[in-house]
Amino acid sequence: MYIRGVNSQGRFLDIFEVVEFDHVACSSSNGLEGTCLHEFDCQKVGGMVLGSCADGFGSCCVVQFSCDSRTSAPVGWFTNPGFPSPSSNRMSCTASIDKASRDITQIRLDFQSFEMLPPTGGNCEQDQFIVTGQNANNVIPILCGINTGQHVYIDVGHVEGPVNLSIQSITADNRLFSIKVTQLTPADDLAAPVGCIQYFTAVQGHLESFNYRDRSDTIVGKKPSYLNNLNYAMCVERRPDTCSITYTNAGAMQIVNFDNEGLPVIPPRQAGVEVFNCPTDWLLIAAVRLCGDRFNDGTVIQDFTLDAPVTDDSNGPVVVWFRSDSVYNGRGFKLQYQQNSCSST
């Protein structure tokens, strides 16, 4: 849009241009996703200009906060002190999130970077990521280890706020975290069904247990493992032209169960199915409990030493449950899912 003004003597002023552009995502100089805004608008929301966008007419605005911060920004980043470098200090670090409006019912956390010390025997003892202030019936598990690429949803529709995100550590090892905090109303595209800690909307993708990945700097004697005392739902948006969803093993699966004498319930390198094999630790897919060192429910291939696809063609929401006890834990799971068109089922 071009504007031309006239001064008090009736002479035309120089032509200048007011550029309008969409407030889309942009890449900032420190690797965090920002929003393309006018510089003045960025300052109003408490953000920092970390690059340009819209062919140089806009500013890549990033709202970034760290320890002892409080924000009501609709979108922002909770980062470790000194980010993008790791922090090597003991820390008690809390950021408080006020709801941007009364319409906010969820907060989505995307872990762009999440590298902390791993659990000990399934318990987060040295490092802890803790969420408080959410709905009383929406417990977010205490997390630690490597969770880069994961996400969680926090239900906040029945609380005024703030919601507190805390990192607690007791040693001086390196920690690196950059967590995108997005506030959501029920009308937002990213909004998840109530009660889903994770929500996937693509036709295909991966479901992965927390702390499944290897740490970037190896810790002697510490292997990736899932956490104790988990009980949560991973939900997949059913696409309108699909009638089933197929899961396949995409990694080294290990969901363990032991009897009262401390002996494995399932033989090594075999799949376990249902309550007898999977009494305490299990994935629930299509109302069937699955566990063990292989992914196979026995309906396709009855050789339990092999992995086999598992297809859910039931009606209703697509939900995968994971549960673990307070005693034993294994590597975890990484499943690839594929939604199937109705014409192929």
Coordinates of C-alpha atoms in Angstrom, one line a residue:
M1 CA 0.0 0.0 0.0
Y2 CA 1.4 3.4 -1.0
I3 CA 0.7 6.6 0.9
R4 CA 1.4 10.2 -0.3
G5 CA 1.0 13.1 2.0
V6 CA 0.8 16.9 1.7
N7 CA 2.6 19.4 3.9
S8 CA 1.2 22.8 5.2
Q9 CA 2.5 24.6 2.1
G10 CA 0.5 22.3 -0.2
R11 CA 3.5 20.5 -1.4
F12 CA 3.6 16.7 -1.8
L13 CA 5.7 14.8 0.6
D14 CA 7.9 11.9 -0.6
I15 CA 6.1 8.7 -1.3
F16 CA 6.6 6.0 1.3
E17 CA 5.3 2.4 1.5
V18 CA 3.4 0.6 4.2
V19 CA 3.9 -3.1 3.7
E20 CA 1.4 -5.7 5.0
F21 CA 2.4 -9.3 5.3
D22 CA 1.2 -12.5 7.0
H23 CA 2.4 -13.2 10.5
V24 CA 3.9 -16.6 9.6
A25 CA 6.6 -18.7 11.2
C26 CA 10.2 -17.6 10.4
S27 CA 13.7 -18.8 11.3
S28 CA 15.7 -16.8 13.8
S29 CA 19.4 -16.3 14.2
N30 CA 19.6 -18.6 17.3
G31 CA 17.7 -21.5 15.7
L32 CA 14.4 -20.9 17.4
E33 CA 11.2 -20.5 15.4
G34 CA 9.8 -17.0 15.5
T35 CA 6.9 -15.0 14.1
C36 CA 7.2 -12.5 11.3
L37 CA 6.0 -9.2 12.7
H38 CA 6.7 -5.5 12.4
E39 CA 9.5 -4.5 14.8
F40 CA 7.1 -2.3 16.8
D41 CA 4.6 -5.2 17.2
C42 CA 7.5 -7.5 18.3
Q43 CA 8.4 -5.1 21.1
K44 CA 4.8 -4.9 22.3
V45 CA 4.7 -8.7 22.9
G46 CA 8.0 -8.7 24.7
G47 CA 9.9 -10.4 21.9
M48 CA 13.4 -10.0 20.5
V49 CA 14.2 -9.3 16.8
L50 CA 16.4 -12.1 15.7
G51 CA 16.5 -11.8 11.9
S52 CA 14.4 -10.5 9.1
C53 CA 11.5 -11.9 7.0
A54 CA 9.0 -10.9 4.4
D55 CA 11.7 -9.9 2.0
G56 CA 13.3 -7.7 4.6
F57 CA 10.1 -5.8 5.4
G58 CA 9.4 -7.8 8.6
S59 CA 11.3 -8.8 11.7
C60 CA 11.6 -12.4 12.9
C61 CA 10.3 -12.0 16.4
V62 CA 11.1 -14.5 19.2
V63 CA 9.7 -14.5 22.7
Q64 CA 12.4 -16.2 24.8
F65 CA 12.4 -16.6 28.5
S66 CA 14.4 -18.6 31.0
C67 CA 14.7 -19.0 34.8
D68 CA 12.5 -16.8 37.1
S69 CA 10.5 -15.5 34.2
R70 CA 6.8 -14.9 33.8
T71 CA 5.0 -14.5 30.5
S72 CA 1.6 -14.5 28.9
A73 CA 2.8 -14.7 25.3
P74 CA 0.7 -16.9 23.1
V75 CA 3.9 -18.4 21.7
G76 CA 7.3 -18.4 23.3
W77 CA 10.4 -20.4 24.1
F78 CA 11.6 -21.7 27.5
T79 CA 15.3 -22.1 27.3
N80 CA 18.3 -23.0 29.5
P81 CA 20.5 -20.1 30.7
G82 CA 23.1 -19.4 28.0
F83 CA 21.1 -21.0 25.2
P84 CA 22.1 -22.0 22.5
S85 CA 25.1 -23.3 24.5
P86 CA 24.4 -25.9 27.2
S87 CA 24.2 -24.9 30.8
S88 CA 26.6 -26.8 33.2
N89 CA 25.4 -25.4 36.5
R90 CA 23.2 -26.9 39.1
M91 CA 19.9 -25.2 38.7
S92 CA 16.4 -24.7 40.1
C93 CA 14.8 -23.0 37.1
T94 CA 11.1 -22.1 36.9
A95 CA 9.1 -20.2 34.3
S96 CA 5.5 -19.2 35.0
I97 CA 3.0 -19.2 32.1
D98 CA -0.1 -17.0 32.5
K99 CA -3.0 -17.8 30.2
A100 CA -3.1 -15.3 27.3
S101 CA -6.9 -15.2 27.5
R102 CA -9.8 -16.9 29.2
D103 CA -10.4 -19.0 26.1
I104 CA -7.1 -20.9 26.5
T105 CA -7.7 -24.5 27.3
Q106 CA -4.4 -26.2 26.5
I107 CA -0.7 -25.5 26.4
R108 CA 1.4 -27.5 23.9
L109 CA 5.1 -28.0 24.7
D110 CA 7.4 -28.9 21.8
F111 CA 10.8 -30.1 22.9
Q112 CA 13.1 -28.8 20.1
S113 CA 16.0 -29.6 22.4
F114 CA 15.7 -31.6 25.7
E115 CA 19.0 -33.2 26.9
M116 CA 19.2 -33.9 30.6
L117 CA 20.7 -36.6 32.8
P118 CA 18.9 -40.0 32.4
P119 CA 16.8 -41.7 34.9
T120 CA 18.2 -44.2 37.5
G121 CA 16.2 -47.4 37.5
G122 CA 13.4 -45.6 35.8
N123 CA 13.2 -42.7 38.2
C124 CA 14.3 -39.1 37.5
E125 CA 16.5 -38.5 40.4
Q126 CA 19.3 -36.2 39.3
D127 CA 17.4 -34.1 36.8
Q128 CA 13.6 -33.4 36.7
F129 CA 11.3 -31.5 34.4
I130 CA 8.1 -30.8 36.3
V131 CA 4.8 -29.2 35.2
T132 CA 2.5 -27.8 37.9
G133 CA -0.6 -25.6 37.9
Q134 CA -2.6 -27.6 35.2
N135 CA -6.0 -29.2 35.6
A136 CA -6.1 -31.6 38.5
N137 CA -7.0 -34.6 36.3
N138 CA -4.2 -33.9 33.8
V139 CA -1.0 -35.2 35.4
I140 CA 2.1 -34.7 33.3
P141 CA 4.8 -37.2 34.1
I142 CA 8.1 -36.0 35.5
L143 CA 10.6 -36.2 32.6
C144 CA 14.3 -36.5 32.3
G145 CA 16.9 -37.9 29.8
I146 CA 16.7 -37.3 26.1
N147 CA 13.3 -36.1 24.8
T148 CA 14.3 -34.0 21.8
G149 CA 11.6 -34.1 19.2
Q150 CA 8.9 -35.1 21.7
H151 CA 5.8 -33.0 22.7
V152 CA 3.2 -32.9 25.5
Y153 CA -0.2 -31.3 25.9
I154 CA -1.2 -29.6 29.2
D155 CA -4.9 -29.2 29.9
V156 CA -5.6 -25.9 31.6
G157 CA -9.3 -25.2 30.9
H158 CA -10.3 -25.4 34.5
V159 CA -7.6 -23.3 36.1
E160 CA -6.8 -19.6 36.2
G161 CA -3.0 -20.1 36.1
P162 CA -0.1 -19.7 36.1
V163 CA 1.2 -23.0 34.9
N164 CA 4.8 -23.5 36.1
L165 CA 7.5 -25.3 34.1
S166 CA 10.5 -26.2 36.3
I167 CA 13.9 -27.8 35.7
Q168 CA 15.5 -29.2 38.9
S169 CA 19.1 -30.5 38.8
I170 CA 21.5 -31.4 41.5
T171 CA 24.8 -31.9 39.6
A172 CA 26.9 -29.7 37.3
D173 CA 26.5 -31.7 34.1
N174 CA 25.5 -30.1 30.8
R175 CA 21.8 -29.5 30.2
L176 CA 20.3 -28.2 27.0
F177 CA 16.6 -27.4 26.6
S178 CA 14.6 -25.2 24.2
I179 CA 10.9 -25.8 24.7
K180 CA 8.3 -24.1 22.5
V181 CA 5.3 -23.1 24.5
T182 CA 2.1 -22.6 22.5
Q183 CA -1.2 -21.6 24.1
L184 CA -4.3 -23.0 22.4
T185 CA -8.1 -22.5 22.3
P186 CA -10.4 -25.3 21.3
A187 CA -10.7 -23.7 17.8
D188 CA -7.0 -23.9 17.1
D189 CA -5.7 -26.4 14.5
L190 CA -3.2 -27.8 17.0
A191 CA -5.8 -28.4 19.8
A192 CA -5.9 -32.0 21.0
P193 CA -8.8 -34.1 22.4
V194 CA -8.9 -33.6 26.2
G195 CA -6.8 -36.2 28.0
C196 CA -4.3 -36.8 25.2
I197 CA -0.7 -36.1 26.4
Q198 CA 0.4 -36.5 22.8
Y199 CA -1.5 -35.8 19.6
F200 CA -0.5 -36.7 16.0
T201 CA -2.3 -35.3 13.0
A202 CA -0.3 -36.6 10.0
V203 CA -1.3 -39.5 7.9
Q204 CA 1.9 -41.3 8.9
G205 CA 4.5 -40.7 11.7
H206 CA 6.1 -42.2 14.8
L207 CA 5.1 -42.9 18.4
E208 CA 8.1 -43.0 20.7
S209 CA 8.5 -43.6 24.4
F210 CA 10.0 -40.9 26.5
N211 CA 13.8 -41.1 26.9
Y212 CA 14.0 -43.6 24.0
R213 CA 16.9 -41.9 22.2
D214 CA 20.6 -42.1 23.0
R215 CA 22.3 -39.2 24.7
S216 CA 24.5 -37.1 22.5
D217 CA 27.4 -37.5 25.0
T218 CA 27.5 -41.0 26.2
I219 CA 27.2 -41.7 30.0
V220 CA 28.9 -44.9 31.1
G221 CA 26.4 -47.4 32.3
K222 CA 23.4 -45.5 31.3
K223 CA 21.2 -46.8 28.5
P224 CA 18.0 -45.3 27.2
S225 CA 14.9 -46.6 29.0
Y226 CA 11.3 -45.6 29.6
L227 CA 10.3 -44.1 33.0
N228 CA 8.5 -45.7 35.9
N229 CA 4.9 -44.9 36.9
L230 CA 3.6 -43.9 33.4
N231 CA 0.0 -44.1 32.4
Y232 CA -0.8 -41.9 29.4
A233 CA -2.6 -41.7 26.1
M234 CA -1.1 -41.0 22.6
C235 CA -3.9 -39.9 20.2
V236 CA -3.9 -39.8 16.4
E237 CA -6.3 -37.6 14.4
R238 CA -8.4 -39.9 12.2
R239 CA -8.3 -38.6 8.7
P240 CA -11.7 -38.4 7.0
D241 CA -10.7 -40.8 4.1
T242 CA -9.1 -43.4 6.3
C243 CA -10.7 -46.5 8.0
S244 CA -7.8 -48.1 9.8
I245 CA -4.3 -47.5 11.1
T246 CA -1.3 -49.9 11.0
Y247 CA 1.6 -49.9 13.5
T248 CA 5.0 -51.4 12.8
N249 CA 8.1 -51.7 15.0
A250 CA 10.6 -49.0 13.9
G251 CA 13.3 -49.6 16.6
A252 CA 14.5 -51.8 19.4
M253 CA 11.3 -52.6 21.3
Q254 CA 11.6 -53.7 24.9
I255 CA 8.7 -53.5 27.4
V256 CA 9.5 -55.7 30.3
N257 CA 7.4 -57.7 32.8
F258 CA 8.6 -59.8 35.8
D259 CA 6.8 -62.2 38.1
N260 CA 6.8 -62.1 41.9
E261 CA 10.1 -63.8 42.1
G262 CA 11.8 -61.3 39.8
L263 CA 11.9 -63.6 36.8
P264 CA 11.0 -62.5 33.2
V265 CA 7.4 -63.3 32.3
I266 CA 8.3 -63.4 28.6
P267 CA 11.2 -65.3 27.1
P268 CA 14.0 -63.0 25.6
R269 CA 13.5 -61.8 22.1
Q270 CA 9.8 -62.7 22.0
A271 CA 6.6 -60.8 21.9
G272 CA 4.1 -60.8 24.8
V273 CA 0.3 -60.4 24.5
E274 CA -2.5 -59.7 26.9
V275 CA -2.7 -59.7 30.7
F276 CA -0.9 -63.0 31.4
N277 CA 2.2 -61.8 29.5
C278 CA 1.9 -58.1 30.1
P279 CA 0.5 -57.6 33.7
T280 CA 2.2 -54.3 34.6
D281 CA 4.0 -52.7 31.6
W282 CA 2.2 -52.6 28.3
L283 CA 1.1 -50.8 25.1
L284 CA -2.6 -51.0 24.5
I285 CA -3.6 -51.0 20.8
A286 CA -7.1 -52.0 19.6
A287 CA -7.9 -53.2 23.1
V288 CA -4.9 -55.6 23.1
R289 CA -2.0 -55.4 25.6
L290 CA 1.4 -55.7 23.8
C291 CA 4.8 -56.0 25.4
G292 CA 8.1 -57.9 25.2
D293 CA 11.1 -57.6 22.9
R294 CA 9.1 -58.0 19.7
F295 CA 6.0 -56.2 18.3
N296 CA 3.4 -58.8 17.4
D297 CA -0.1 -59.5 18.6
G298 CA -0.3 -63.0 17.0
T299 CA -3.2 -62.4 14.7
V300 CA -1.0 -62.1 11.6
I301 CA 2.1 -64.1 12.4
Q302 CA 1.9 -66.5 15.3
D303 CA 5.7 -66.8 15.5
F304 CA 6.4 -64.5 18.5
T305 CA 10.1 -64.3 17.8
L306 CA 9.2 -62.0 14.8
D307 CA 7.9 -58.5 14.5
A308 CA 4.6 -58.2 12.7
P309 CA 2.3 -55.2 11.8
V310 CA -0.6 -54.5 14.1
T311 CA -3.7 -52.9 12.5
D312 CA -6.5 -51.2 14.4
D313 CA -9.7 -50.9 12.3
S314 CA -12.1 -50.1 15.2
N315 CA -14.4 -47.1 15.1
G316 CA -14.0 -44.1 17.3
P317 CA -10.9 -42.1 18.4
V318 CA -7.5 -43.5 17.6
V319 CA -5.7 -43.9 21.0
V320 CA -2.6 -45.9 22.0
W321 CA -2.0 -46.3 25.8
F322 CA 1.3 -46.9 27.5
R323 CA 1.6 -48.0 31.1
S324 CA 4.6 -48.9 33.3
D325 CA 5.0 -49.9 36.9
S326 CA 7.2 -48.6 39.7
V327 CA 9.8 -51.3 39.6
Y328 CA 11.1 -52.5 36.3
N329 CA 11.7 -50.8 32.9
G330 CA 13.2 -51.5 29.5
R331 CA 14.4 -49.6 26.4
G332 CA 10.9 -48.7 25.4
F333 CA 9.3 -48.5 21.9
K334 CA 9.4 -46.6 18.6
L335 CA 6.4 -47.4 16.3
Q336 CA 5.7 -46.2 12.8
Y337 CA 2.0 -45.6 12.1
Q338 CA 0.3 -45.4 8.8
Q339 CA -3.4 -44.5 8.3
N340 CA -5.0 -46.6 5.6
S341 CA -7.5 -45.4 3.1
C342 CA -11.0 -46.8 3.3
S343 CA -10.7 -48.3 -0.3
S344 CA -7.7 -50.4 0.8
T345 CA -9.4 -52.0 3.8

